[in-house]
PDB file of C-alpha atoms in Angstrom:
ATOM      1  CA  UNK F 215     -30.807   6.796 -20.777  1.00 38.00           C
ATOM      2  CA  UNK F 216     -29.522   3.292 -20.293  1.00 43.00           C
ATOM      3  CA  UNK F 217     -31.907   0.363 -20.308  1.00 43.00           C
ATOM      4  CA  UNK F 218     -32.353  -1.161 -16.857  1.00 40.00           C
ATOM      5  CA  UNK F 219     -30.893  -4.455 -18.131  1.00 37.00           C
ATOM      6  CA  UNK F 220     -27.717  -2.843 -19.392  1.00 40.00           C
ATOM      7  CA  UNK F 221     -24.600  -2.805 -17.260  1.00 44.00           C
ATOM      8  CA  UNK F 222     -23.113   0.533 -16.381  1.00 63.00           C
ATOM      9  CA  UNK F 223     -20.025   1.741 -14.676  1.00 83.00           C
ATOM     10  CA  UNK F 224     -17.774   4.533 -13.539  1.00 91.00           C
ATOM     11  CA  UNK F 225     -14.067   5.188 -13.329  1.00 96.00           C
ATOM     12  CA  UNK F 226     -12.602   5.899  -9.894  1.00 97.00           C
ATOM     13  CA  UNK F 227      -9.057   7.038  -9.125  1.00 97.00           C
ATOM     14  CA  UNK F 228      -6.733   6.734  -6.152  1.00 97.00           C
ATOM     15  CA  UNK F 229      -3.559   8.752  -5.617  1.00 97.00           C
ATOM     16  CA  UNK F 230      -1.224   7.214  -3.049  1.00 94.00           C
ATOM     17  CA  UNK F 231       1.597   9.572  -2.050  1.00 95.00           C
ATOM     18  CA  UNK F 232       4.076   7.327  -0.275  1.00 90.00           C
ATOM     19  CA  UNK F 233       7.570   7.874   1.089  1.00 89.00           C
ATOM     20  CA  UNK F 234       9.230   6.057  -1.809  1.00 89.00           C
ATOM     21  CA  UNK F 235       6.798   6.262  -4.724  1.00 90.00           C
ATOM     22  CA  UNK F 236       3.627   8.079  -5.777  1.00 95.00           C
ATOM     23  CA  UNK F 237       0.945   6.042  -7.531  1.00 95.00           C
ATOM     24  CA  UNK F 238      -2.104   6.805  -9.615  1.00 97.00           C
ATOM     25  CA  UNK F 239      -4.557   3.916  -9.911  1.00 97.00           C
ATOM     26  CA  UNK F 240      -7.697   4.176 -12.034  1.00 97.00           C
ATOM     27  CA  UNK F 241     -10.279   1.385 -11.900  1.00 96.00           C
ATOM     28  CA  UNK F 242     -13.482   0.867 -13.825  1.00 95.00           C
ATOM     29  CA  UNK F 243     -16.361  -0.357 -11.681  1.00 91.00           C
ATOM     30  CA  UNK F 244     -19.165  -2.021 -13.580  1.00 90.00           C
ATOM     31  CA  UNK F 245     -22.409  -3.292 -12.094  1.00 83.00           C
ATOM     32  CA  UNK F 246     -24.603  -5.984 -13.646  1.00 80.00           C
ATOM     33  CA  UNK F 247     -28.404  -5.917 -13.436  1.00 78.00           C
ATOM     34  CA  UNK F 248     -28.264  -7.642 -10.032  1.00 78.00           C
ATOM     35  CA  UNK F 249     -26.060  -4.899  -8.644  1.00 75.00           C
ATOM     36  CA  UNK F 250     -22.931  -7.058  -8.480  1.00 81.00           C
ATOM     37  CA  UNK F 251     -19.811  -4.952  -9.035  1.00 83.00           C
ATOM     38  CA  UNK F 252     -16.753  -5.923 -11.055  1.00 87.00           C
ATOM     39  CA  UNK F 253     -13.543  -3.934 -10.637  1.00 89.00           C
ATOM     40  CA  UNK F 254     -11.042  -3.768 -13.503  1.00 92.00           C
ATOM     41  CA  UNK F 255      -7.747  -1.868 -13.591  1.00 93.00           C
ATOM     42  CA  UNK F 256      -7.642   0.831 -16.268  1.00 95.00           C
ATOM     43  CA  UNK F 257      -4.347   2.533 -15.438  1.00 96.00           C
ATOM     44  CA  UNK F 258      -1.563   2.216 -12.894  1.00 95.00           C
ATOM     45  CA  UNK F 259       1.327   4.682 -12.846  1.00 96.00           C
ATOM     46  CA  UNK F 260       4.160   4.556 -10.315  1.00 93.00           C
ATOM     47  CA  UNK F 261       6.613   7.458 -10.082  1.00 96.00           C
ATOM     48  CA  UNK F 262       9.565   7.137  -7.653  1.00 92.00           C
ATOM     49  CA  UNK F 263       9.522  10.662  -6.201  1.00 93.00           C
ATOM     50  CA  UNK F 264      11.278   9.368  -3.046  1.00 92.00           C
ATOM     51  CA  UNK F 265       9.905  12.075  -0.758  1.00 94.00           C
ATOM     52  CA  UNK F 266      11.129  10.226   2.312  1.00 91.00           C
ATOM     53  CA  UNK F 267      14.792  10.755   1.430  1.00 91.00           C
ATOM     54  CA  UNK F 268      14.265  14.489   1.994  1.00 93.00           C
ATOM     55  CA  UNK F 269      11.931  14.261   4.961  1.00 92.00           C
ATOM     56  CA  UNK F 270      13.749  11.626   7.024  1.00 91.00           C
ATOM     57  CA  UNK F 271      17.096  13.397   6.498  1.00 91.00           C
ATOM     58  CA  UNK F 272      16.073  17.087   6.779  1.00 94.00           C
ATOM     59  CA  UNK F 273      12.608  17.011   8.333  1.00 94.00           C
ATOM     60  CA  UNK F 274      11.040  18.730   5.330  1.00 96.00           C
ATOM     61  CA  UNK F 275      10.601  18.559   1.561  1.00 95.00           C
ATOM     62  CA  UNK F 276      13.068  20.446  -0.627  1.00 96.00           C
ATOM     63  CA  UNK F 277      11.967  23.031  -3.151  1.00 96.00           C
ATOM     64  CA  UNK F 278      12.898  20.609  -5.943  1.00 96.00           C
ATOM     65  CA  UNK F 279      10.633  17.867  -4.528  1.00 96.00           C
ATOM     66  CA  UNK F 280       7.791  20.356  -4.150  1.00 96.00           C
ATOM     67  CA  UNK F 281       8.120  21.373  -7.800  1.00 97.00           C
ATOM     68  CA  UNK F 282       8.183  17.724  -8.869  1.00 97.00           C
ATOM     69  CA  UNK F 283       5.055  17.032  -6.800  1.00 97.00           C
ATOM     70  CA  UNK F 284       3.200  19.946  -8.379  1.00 97.00           C
ATOM     71  CA  UNK F 285       4.177  18.770 -11.883  1.00 97.00           C
ATOM     72  CA  UNK F 286       3.102  15.217 -11.066  1.00 98.00           C
ATOM     73  CA  UNK F 287      -0.263  16.212  -9.552  1.00 98.00           C
ATOM     74  CA  UNK F 288      -0.930  18.387 -12.590  1.00 97.00           C
ATOM     75  CA  UNK F 289      -0.214  15.387 -14.845  1.00 98.00           C
ATOM     76  CA  UNK F 290      -2.459  13.140 -12.714  1.00 98.00           C
ATOM     77  CA  UNK F 291      -5.253  15.732 -12.869  1.00 98.00           C
ATOM     78  CA  UNK F 292      -5.080  15.761 -16.687  1.00 97.00           C
ATOM     79  CA  UNK F 293      -5.018  11.957 -16.860  1.00 98.00           C
ATOM     80  CA  UNK F 294      -8.107  11.742 -14.654  1.00 97.00           C
ATOM     81  CA  UNK F 295      -9.895  14.127 -17.035  1.00 97.00           C
ATOM     82  CA  UNK F 296      -8.859  12.030 -20.043  1.00 97.00           C
ATOM     83  CA  UNK F 297     -10.136   8.852 -18.364  1.00 96.00           C
ATOM     84  CA  UNK F 298     -13.385  10.576 -17.314  1.00 96.00           C
ATOM     85  CA  UNK F 299     -12.891   9.811 -13.634  1.00 96.00           C
ATOM     86  CA  UNK F 300     -16.107  10.105 -11.617  1.00 94.00           C
ATOM     87  CA  UNK F 301     -14.429  10.573  -8.249  1.00 96.00           C
ATOM     88  CA  UNK F 302     -10.948  10.400  -6.739  1.00 97.00           C
ATOM     89  CA  UNK F 303      -9.158  10.519  -3.410  1.00 97.00           C
ATOM     90  CA  UNK F 304      -5.537  11.520  -2.873  1.00 97.00           C
ATOM     91  CA  UNK F 305      -3.891  10.300   0.331  1.00 96.00           C
ATOM     92  CA  UNK F 306      -0.413  11.096   1.627  1.00 94.00           C
ATOM     93  CA  UNK F 307       1.192   8.876   4.230  1.00 88.00           C
ATOM     94  CA  UNK F 308       4.320   8.762   6.376  1.00 87.00           C
ATOM     95  CA  UNK F 309       6.692  11.221   4.647  1.00 91.00           C
ATOM     96  CA  UNK F 310       4.085  13.955   4.307  1.00 94.00           C
ATOM     97  CA  UNK F 311       2.929  13.313   7.888  1.00 90.00           C
ATOM     98  CA  UNK F 312       6.467  14.020   9.108  1.00 91.00           C
ATOM     99  CA  UNK F 313       7.373  16.909   6.776  1.00 94.00           C
ATOM    100  CA  UNK F 314       7.385  20.252   8.607  1.00 96.00           C
ATOM    101  CA  UNK F 315       6.278  21.979   5.401  1.00 96.00           C
ATOM    102  CA  UNK F 316       3.852  19.211   4.347  1.00 94.00           C
ATOM    103  CA  UNK F 317       0.604  21.089   5.026  1.00 95.00           C
ATOM    104  CA  UNK F 318       1.843  24.267   3.327  1.00 96.00           C
ATOM    105  CA  UNK F 319       2.880  22.297   0.232  1.00 96.00           C
ATOM    106  CA  UNK F 320      -0.496  20.565   0.087  1.00 96.00           C
ATOM    107  CA  UNK F 321      -2.225  23.991   0.103  1.00 97.00           C
ATOM    108  CA  UNK F 322      -0.034  25.167  -2.790  1.00 97.00           C
ATOM    109  CA  UNK F 323      -0.704  21.954  -4.742  1.00 97.00           C
ATOM    110  CA  UNK F 324      -4.472  22.451  -4.288  1.00 97.00           C
ATOM    111  CA  UNK F 325      -4.194  26.048  -5.535  1.00 97.00           C
ATOM    112  CA  UNK F 326      -2.044  25.205  -8.570  1.00 97.00           C
ATOM    113  CA  UNK F 327      -3.496  21.846  -9.686  1.00 97.00           C
ATOM    114  CA  UNK F 328      -6.915  21.488  -8.057  1.00 96.00           C
ATOM    115  CA  UNK F 329      -5.864  18.193  -6.447  1.00 97.00           C
ATOM    116  CA  UNK F 330      -6.970  17.967  -2.820  1.00 97.00           C
ATOM    117  CA  UNK F 331      -4.519  15.840  -0.801  1.00 97.00           C
ATOM    118  CA  UNK F 332      -5.359  14.401   2.615  1.00 96.00           C
ATOM    119  CA  UNK F 333      -2.635  13.452   5.059  1.00 93.00           C
ATOM    120  CA  UNK F 334      -3.863  10.241   6.706  1.00 89.00           C
ATOM    121  CA  UNK F 335      -2.502   8.749   9.894  1.00 81.00           C
ATOM    122  CA  UNK F 336      -1.091   5.251  10.254  1.00 72.00           C
ATOM    123  CA  UNK F 337      -4.248   3.836  11.835  1.00 73.00           C
ATOM    124  CA  UNK F 338      -6.456   5.020   8.974  1.00 79.00           C
ATOM    125  CA  UNK F 339      -3.936   3.743   6.419  1.00 76.00           C
ATOM    126  CA  UNK F 340      -3.935   0.321   8.117  1.00 69.00           C
ATOM    127  CA  UNK F 341      -7.750   0.151   8.150  1.00 73.00           C
ATOM    128  CA  UNK F 342      -8.056   1.142   4.488  1.00 76.00           C
ATOM    129  CA  UNK F 343      -5.647  -1.593   3.413  1.00 69.00           C
ATOM    130  CA  UNK F 344      -7.385  -4.106   5.687  1.00 65.00           C
ATOM    131  CA  UNK F 345     -10.886  -3.233   4.448  1.00 64.00           C
ATOM    132  CA  UNK F 346      -9.779  -3.932   0.893  1.00 62.00           C
ATOM    133  CA  UNK F 347      -8.263  -7.288   1.711  1.00 56.00           C
ATOM    134  CA  UNK F 348     -10.969  -8.785   3.932  1.00 51.00           C
ATOM    135  CA  UNK F 349     -13.351  -8.837   0.959  1.00 51.00           C
ATOM    136  CA  UNK F 350     -10.811 -10.846  -1.051  1.00 55.00           C
ATOM    137  CA  UNK F 351     -10.176 -13.515   1.596  1.00 53.00           C
ATOM    138  CA  UNK F 352     -11.645 -16.903   0.816  1.00 53.00           C
ATOM    139  CA  UNK F 353     -10.487 -18.510   4.061  1.00 55.00           C
ATOM    140  CA  UNK F 354     -11.446 -16.234   6.911  1.00 58.00           C
ATOM    141  CA  UNK F 355     -10.607 -18.795   9.592  1.00 73.00           C
ATOM    142  CA  UNK F 356      -7.335 -18.880  11.453  1.00 85.00           C
ATOM    143  CA  UNK F 357      -4.979 -16.102  12.496  1.00 90.00           C
ATOM    144  CA  UNK F 358      -3.411 -13.736   9.988  1.00 90.00           C
ATOM    145  CA  UNK F 359      -1.188 -10.717  10.395  1.00 92.00           C
ATOM    146  CA  UNK F 360      -1.617  -8.230   7.595  1.00 88.00           C
ATOM    147  CA  UNK F 361       1.731  -6.443   7.171  1.00 93.00           C
ATOM    148  CA  UNK F 362       1.977  -3.450   4.834  1.00 89.00           C
ATOM    149  CA  UNK F 363       5.557  -2.173   4.537  1.00 93.00           C
ATOM    150  CA  UNK F 364       6.033   1.303   3.090  1.00 90.00           C
ATOM    151  CA  UNK F 365       8.887   3.740   2.794  1.00 92.00           C
ATOM    152  CA  UNK F 366       8.107   5.545   6.026  1.00 92.00           C
ATOM    153  CA  UNK F 367       5.959   3.226   8.103  1.00 91.00           C
ATOM    154  CA  UNK F 368       4.754  -0.324   8.589  1.00 93.00           C
ATOM    155  CA  UNK F 369       1.052  -0.930   9.165  1.00 89.00           C
ATOM    156  CA  UNK F 370      -0.068  -4.105  10.907  1.00 92.00           C
ATOM    157  CA  UNK F 371      -3.562  -5.565  11.233  1.00 88.00           C
ATOM    158  CA  UNK F 372      -4.259  -8.727  13.210  1.00 91.00           C
ATOM    159  CA  UNK F 373      -7.117 -10.847  11.886  1.00 85.00           C
ATOM    160  CA  UNK F 374      -8.534 -13.753  13.875  1.00 88.00           C
ATOM    161  CA  UNK F 375     -11.414 -15.847  12.507  1.00 83.00           C
ATOM    162  CA  UNK F 376     -12.080 -13.097   9.958  1.00 75.00           C
ATOM    163  CA  UNK F 377     -12.391 -10.368  12.588  1.00 81.00           C
ATOM    164  CA  UNK F 378     -10.053  -7.403  12.985  1.00 83.00           C
ATOM    165  CA  UNK F 379      -8.452  -7.693  16.428  1.00 89.00           C
ATOM    166  CA  UNK F 380      -6.107  -4.700  16.322  1.00 90.00           C
ATOM    167  CA  UNK F 381      -4.422  -2.191  14.009  1.00 88.00           C
ATOM    168  CA  UNK F 382      -0.968  -0.793  14.671  1.00 91.00           C
ATOM    169  CA  UNK F 383       1.341   1.613  12.865  1.00 90.00           C
ATOM    170  CA  UNK F 384       5.111   1.831  13.368  1.00 94.00           C
ATOM    171  CA  UNK F 385       7.514   4.498  12.122  1.00 94.00           C
ATOM    172  CA  UNK F 386       9.670   1.796  10.581  1.00 96.00           C
ATOM    173  CA  UNK F 387       9.913   1.876   6.805  1.00 96.00           C
ATOM    174  CA  UNK F 388      12.386   1.095   4.049  1.00 96.00           C
ATOM    175  CA  UNK F 389      13.412   4.701   3.341  1.00 94.00           C
ATOM    176  CA  UNK F 390      13.613   5.474   7.065  1.00 94.00           C
ATOM    177  CA  UNK F 391      15.958   2.503   7.556  1.00 97.00           C
ATOM    178  CA  UNK F 392      18.182   3.582   4.651  1.00 96.00           C
ATOM    179  CA  UNK F 393      18.340   7.073   6.193  1.00 94.00           C
ATOM    180  CA  UNK F 394      19.137   5.580   9.632  1.00 95.00           C
ATOM    181  CA  UNK F 395      16.082   7.462  10.911  1.00 94.00           C
ATOM    182  CA  UNK F 396      14.359   4.635  12.825  1.00 96.00           C
ATOM    183  CA  UNK F 397      14.543   5.005  16.597  1.00 96.00           C
ATOM    184  CA  UNK F 398      15.663   1.915  18.493  1.00 97.00           C
ATOM    185  CA  UNK F 399      12.645   2.412  20.783  1.00 98.00           C
ATOM    186  CA  UNK F 400      10.351   1.971  17.754  1.00 98.00           C
ATOM    187  CA  UNK F 401      12.006  -1.353  16.882  1.00 98.00           C
ATOM    188  CA  UNK F 402      11.587  -2.424  20.520  1.00 98.00           C
ATOM    189  CA  UNK F 403       7.898  -1.455  20.469  1.00 98.00           C
ATOM    190  CA  UNK F 404       7.364  -3.522  17.316  1.00 98.00           C
ATOM    191  CA  UNK F 405       9.208  -6.543  18.715  1.00 98.00           C
ATOM    192  CA  UNK F 406       7.400  -6.403  22.070  1.00 98.00           C
ATOM    193  CA  UNK F 407       4.003  -6.136  20.378  1.00 97.00           C
ATOM    194  CA  UNK F 408       4.790  -9.019  18.023  1.00 97.00           C
ATOM    195  CA  UNK F 409       5.929 -11.228  20.934  1.00 97.00           C
ATOM    196  CA  UNK F 410       2.684 -10.484  22.819  1.00 96.00           C
ATOM    197  CA  UNK F 411       0.614 -11.314  19.735  1.00 95.00           C
ATOM    198  CA  UNK F 412       2.546 -14.568  19.199  1.00 95.00           C
ATOM    199  CA  UNK F 413       1.610 -15.702  22.715  1.00 96.00           C
ATOM    200  CA  UNK F 414      -2.070 -14.793  22.411  1.00 95.00           C
ATOM    201  CA  UNK F 415      -2.566 -15.860  18.781  1.00 96.00           C
ATOM    202  CA  UNK F 416      -0.420 -18.908  17.976  1.00 93.00           C
ATOM    203  CA  UNK F 417      -0.213 -20.219  14.423  1.00 93.00           C
ATOM    204  CA  UNK F 418      -0.391 -16.753  12.852  1.00 95.00           C
ATOM    205  CA  UNK F 419       0.740 -16.377   9.242  1.00 94.00           C
ATOM    206  CA  UNK F 420       1.487 -13.165   7.347  1.00 94.00           C
ATOM    207  CA  UNK F 421      -0.396 -11.482   4.534  1.00 89.00           C
ATOM    208  CA  UNK F 422       2.161  -9.162   2.912  1.00 91.00           C
ATOM    209  CA  UNK F 423       1.390  -5.906   1.137  1.00 86.00           C
ATOM    210  CA  UNK F 424       3.530  -3.350  -0.690  1.00 85.00           C
ATOM    211  CA  UNK F 425       5.719  -3.209  -3.772  1.00 88.00           C
ATOM    212  CA  UNK F 426       8.712  -4.873  -2.115  1.00 94.00           C
ATOM    213  CA  UNK F 427       6.988  -8.040  -0.932  1.00 95.00           C
ATOM    214  CA  UNK F 428       5.314  -8.348  -4.340  1.00 93.00           C
ATOM    215  CA  UNK F 429       8.771  -8.214  -5.951  1.00 95.00           C
ATOM    216  CA  UNK F 430      10.243 -10.674  -3.437  1.00 97.00           C
ATOM    217  CA  UNK F 431       7.374 -13.089  -4.149  1.00 96.00           C
ATOM    218  CA  UNK F 432       8.069 -12.896  -7.887  1.00 95.00           C
ATOM    219  CA  UNK F 433      11.788 -13.526  -7.322  1.00 97.00           C
ATOM    220  CA  UNK F 434      11.601 -16.534  -4.956  1.00 96.00           C
ATOM    221  CA  UNK F 435      11.677 -19.972  -6.526  1.00 92.00           C
ATOM    222  CA  UNK F 436       9.788 -21.840  -3.805  1.00 94.00           C
ATOM    223  CA  UNK F 437       6.160 -20.669  -3.783  1.00 94.00           C
ATOM    224  CA  UNK F 438       2.570 -21.814  -4.172  1.00 91.00           C
ATOM    225  CA  UNK F 439       1.222 -19.799  -7.109  1.00 89.00           C
ATOM    226  CA  UNK F 440      -2.322 -21.104  -6.693  1.00 86.00           C
ATOM    227  CA  UNK F 441      -2.596 -19.911  -3.099  1.00 84.00           C
ATOM    228  CA  UNK F 442      -0.271 -16.926  -3.696  1.00 87.00           C
ATOM    229  CA  UNK F 443       2.016 -17.762  -0.794  1.00 92.00           C
ATOM    230  CA  UNK F 444       5.682 -18.495  -0.116  1.00 97.00           C
ATOM    231  CA  UNK F 445       7.369 -20.237   2.837  1.00 97.00           C
ATOM    232  CA  UNK F 446       9.129 -17.938   5.297  1.00 97.00           C
ATOM    233  CA  UNK F 447      12.310 -19.948   4.696  1.00 97.00           C
ATOM    234  CA  UNK F 448      12.181 -18.905   1.000  1.00 97.00           C
ATOM    235  CA  UNK F 449      11.838 -15.267   2.086  1.00 97.00           C
ATOM    236  CA  UNK F 450      14.875 -15.694   4.349  1.00 98.00           C
ATOM    237  CA  UNK F 451      16.945 -17.320   1.588  1.00 97.00           C
ATOM    238  CA  UNK F 452      16.285 -14.513  -0.885  1.00 98.00           C
ATOM    239  CA  UNK F 453      16.814 -11.817   1.762  1.00 98.00           C
ATOM    240  CA  UNK F 454      20.173 -13.377   2.721  1.00 98.00           C
ATOM    241  CA  UNK F 455      21.192 -13.414  -0.963  1.00 97.00           C
ATOM    242  CA  UNK F 456      20.161  -9.795  -1.545  1.00 98.00           C
ATOM    243  CA  UNK F 457      21.672  -8.173   1.543  1.00 97.00           C
ATOM    244  CA  UNK F 458      25.258  -9.252   0.764  1.00 98.00           C
ATOM    245  CA  UNK F 459      25.105  -7.614  -2.682  1.00 98.00           C
ATOM    246  CA  UNK F 460      25.615  -3.956  -3.532  1.00 97.00           C
ATOM    247  CA  UNK F 461      22.716  -2.027  -5.060  1.00 97.00           C
ATOM    248  CA  UNK F 462      24.356  -2.318  -8.495  1.00 97.00           C
ATOM    249  CA  UNK F 463      24.831  -6.085  -8.083  1.00 98.00           C
ATOM    250  CA  UNK F 464      21.187  -6.517  -7.070  1.00 98.00           C
ATOM    251  CA  UNK F 465      20.127  -4.574 -10.150  1.00 97.00           C
ATOM    252  CA  UNK F 466      22.235  -6.777 -12.394  1.00 97.00           C
ATOM    253  CA  UNK F 467      21.528 -10.177 -10.820  1.00 97.00           C
ATOM    254  CA  UNK F 468      17.791  -9.718 -10.204  1.00 97.00           C
ATOM    255  CA  UNK F 469      16.943  -7.123 -12.900  1.00 96.00           C
ATOM    256  CA  UNK F 470      15.796  -4.594 -10.306  1.00 96.00           C
ATOM    257  CA  UNK F 471      15.198  -0.891 -10.926  1.00 94.00           C
ATOM    258  CA  UNK F 472      17.429   1.464  -8.879  1.00 94.00           C
ATOM    259  CA  UNK F 473      14.525   2.640  -6.698  1.00 92.00           C
ATOM    260  CA  UNK F 474      13.661  -0.985  -5.881  1.00 95.00           C
ATOM    261  CA  UNK F 475      17.180  -2.356  -5.498  1.00 97.00           C
ATOM    262  CA  UNK F 476      17.950  -0.255  -2.418  1.00 96.00           C
ATOM    263  CA  UNK F 477      14.644  -0.525  -0.509  1.00 96.00           C
ATOM    264  CA  UNK F 478      14.079  -4.266  -1.047  1.00 97.00           C
ATOM    265  CA  UNK F 479      16.657  -5.218   1.617  1.00 98.00           C
ATOM    266  CA  UNK F 480      15.215  -3.138   4.486  1.00 98.00           C
ATOM    267  CA  UNK F 481      11.770  -4.420   3.478  1.00 98.00           C
ATOM    268  CA  UNK F 482      13.070  -7.986   3.794  1.00 98.00           C
ATOM    269  CA  UNK F 483      14.474  -7.093   7.210  1.00 98.00           C
ATOM    270  CA  UNK F 484      11.066  -5.907   8.437  1.00 98.00           C
ATOM    271  CA  UNK F 485       9.209  -8.954   7.092  1.00 98.00           C
ATOM    272  CA  UNK F 486      11.734 -11.518   8.373  1.00 98.00           C
ATOM    273  CA  UNK F 487      11.862  -9.846  11.814  1.00 98.00           C
ATOM    274  CA  UNK F 488       8.071 -10.036  12.186  1.00 98.00           C
ATOM    275  CA  UNK F 489       7.852 -13.559  10.714  1.00 98.00           C
ATOM    276  CA  UNK F 490      10.487 -14.911  13.104  1.00 98.00           C
ATOM    277  CA  UNK F 491       8.931 -13.387  16.226  1.00 98.00           C
ATOM    278  CA  UNK F 492       5.403 -14.660  15.487  1.00 97.00           C
ATOM    279  CA  UNK F 493       6.749 -18.027  14.175  1.00 97.00           C
ATOM    280  CA  UNK F 494       4.956 -17.641  10.828  1.00 97.00           C
ATOM    281  CA  UNK F 495       5.290 -20.458   8.304  1.00 96.00           C
ATOM    282  CA  UNK F 496       3.990 -18.624   5.224  1.00 95.00           C
ATOM    283  CA  UNK F 497       3.684 -15.176   3.713  1.00 95.00           C
ATOM    284  CA  UNK F 498       0.618 -14.727   1.487  1.00 91.00           C
ATOM    285  CA  UNK F 499       1.106 -12.075  -1.205  1.00 89.00           C
ATOM    286  CA  UNK F 500      -2.134 -10.902  -2.837  1.00 79.00           C
ATOM    287  CA  UNK F 501      -1.450  -7.931  -5.127  1.00 70.00           C
ATOM    288  CA  UNK F 502      -3.400  -5.224  -3.328  1.00 70.00           C
ATOM    289  CA  UNK F 503      -2.581  -2.104  -1.380  1.00 75.00           C
ATOM    290  CA  UNK F 504      -3.670   1.324  -0.196  1.00 82.00           C
ATOM    291  CA  UNK F 505      -4.759   2.475  -3.675  1.00 88.00           C
ATOM    292  CA  UNK F 506      -7.193  -0.447  -3.940  1.00 87.00           C
ATOM    293  CA  UNK F 507      -8.522   0.383  -0.482  1.00 85.00           C
ATOM    294  CA  UNK F 508      -9.103   4.006  -1.500  1.00 91.00           C
ATOM    295  CA  UNK F 509     -11.139   2.959  -4.557  1.00 91.00           C
ATOM    296  CA  UNK F 510     -13.170   0.476  -2.490  1.00 87.00           C
ATOM    297  CA  UNK F 511     -14.015   3.356  -0.152  1.00 88.00           C
ATOM    298  CA  UNK F 512     -15.037   5.643  -3.023  1.00 91.00           C
ATOM    299  CA  UNK F 513     -17.338   2.984  -4.455  1.00 89.00           C
ATOM    300  CA  UNK F 514     -18.883   2.287  -1.024  1.00 85.00           C
ATOM    301  CA  UNK F 515     -19.546   6.032  -0.645  1.00 87.00           C
ATOM    302  CA  UNK F 516     -21.136   6.080  -4.121  1.00 86.00           C
ATOM    303  CA  UNK F 517     -23.499   3.248  -3.077  1.00 85.00           C
ATOM    304  CA  UNK F 518     -24.460   5.100   0.121  1.00 86.00           C
ATOM    305  CA  UNK F 519     -25.278   8.220  -1.879  1.00 86.00           C
ATOM    306  CA  UNK F 520     -27.421   6.169  -4.270  1.00 80.00           C
ATOM    307  CA  UNK F 521     -29.343   4.616  -1.364  1.00 81.00           C
ATOM    308  CA  UNK F 522     -29.865   8.031   0.245  1.00 83.00           C
ATOM    309  CA  UNK F 523     -31.138   9.457  -3.054  1.00 81.00           C
ATOM    310  CA  UNK F 524     -33.587   6.563  -3.492  1.00 79.00           C
ATOM    311  CA  UNK F 525     -34.758   6.910   0.107  1.00 72.00           C
ATOM    312  CA  UNK F 526     -35.410  10.593  -0.416  1.00 55.00           C
ATOM    313  CA  UNK F 527     -37.808  10.015  -3.335  1.00 52.00           C
TER     314      UNK F 527
END
């Protein structure tokens, strides 16, 4: 048994099955004697399975993608055993929500690998990302729009004075745009909602989430590294430079991987569209996302179980 003055910890894992990439994040959570928790990243793997390219074109996942998913989940299961993971949660988002054969594939994955995958809706995805970020915010005053751009959908949370005002999910994502699978009515819904928010909540700035905005932030020259933010004009300048180049030219000029070089332009389109409508001046880019939110939720559940066990004695 550990001495009561010793720190202790557990490893938790999150599997985020997105429309462009699938991620495995493992974090070690250590508590000191006062119960304060410290989270440290142990492992992060990103595999560009690109499920959305099948789903948004054909409405379902191909047999090849299913096989790749099974192989990947089997590998993730073994890695979680190696890293002695205490608990995990696997969440699938937009592509698996839309795939006609999504539920059947998830059943087969469970049978073959033991990994239980939940298909979560856009509202839950938005809340999980938001819950992770609100704990990291130093300045909770003012109006912020949390924008998480994925391959299949964009999740938006409006924060005012540190409170969550609303959560929205739109079927507008980078892979959907590349597949010309975004309905014009969905763009109109986004634009109308953003215009309404701009009127009611002036002076709103953006908090950006997702692999593309993280990459854009690293590429722009004009930025405030201390506050992890960039001016919207810098976002526009880089987006304008990227969109006139071919995928190969983007890869060469900006040292981008193939699975980033194509989706980074539609991501820029989504961010600049929202920023312009709400008249944002800055985009803040903390490096967090759905996987972090999943692990936060697992740890919170662990604390609740501990409290319940203590209360029962």
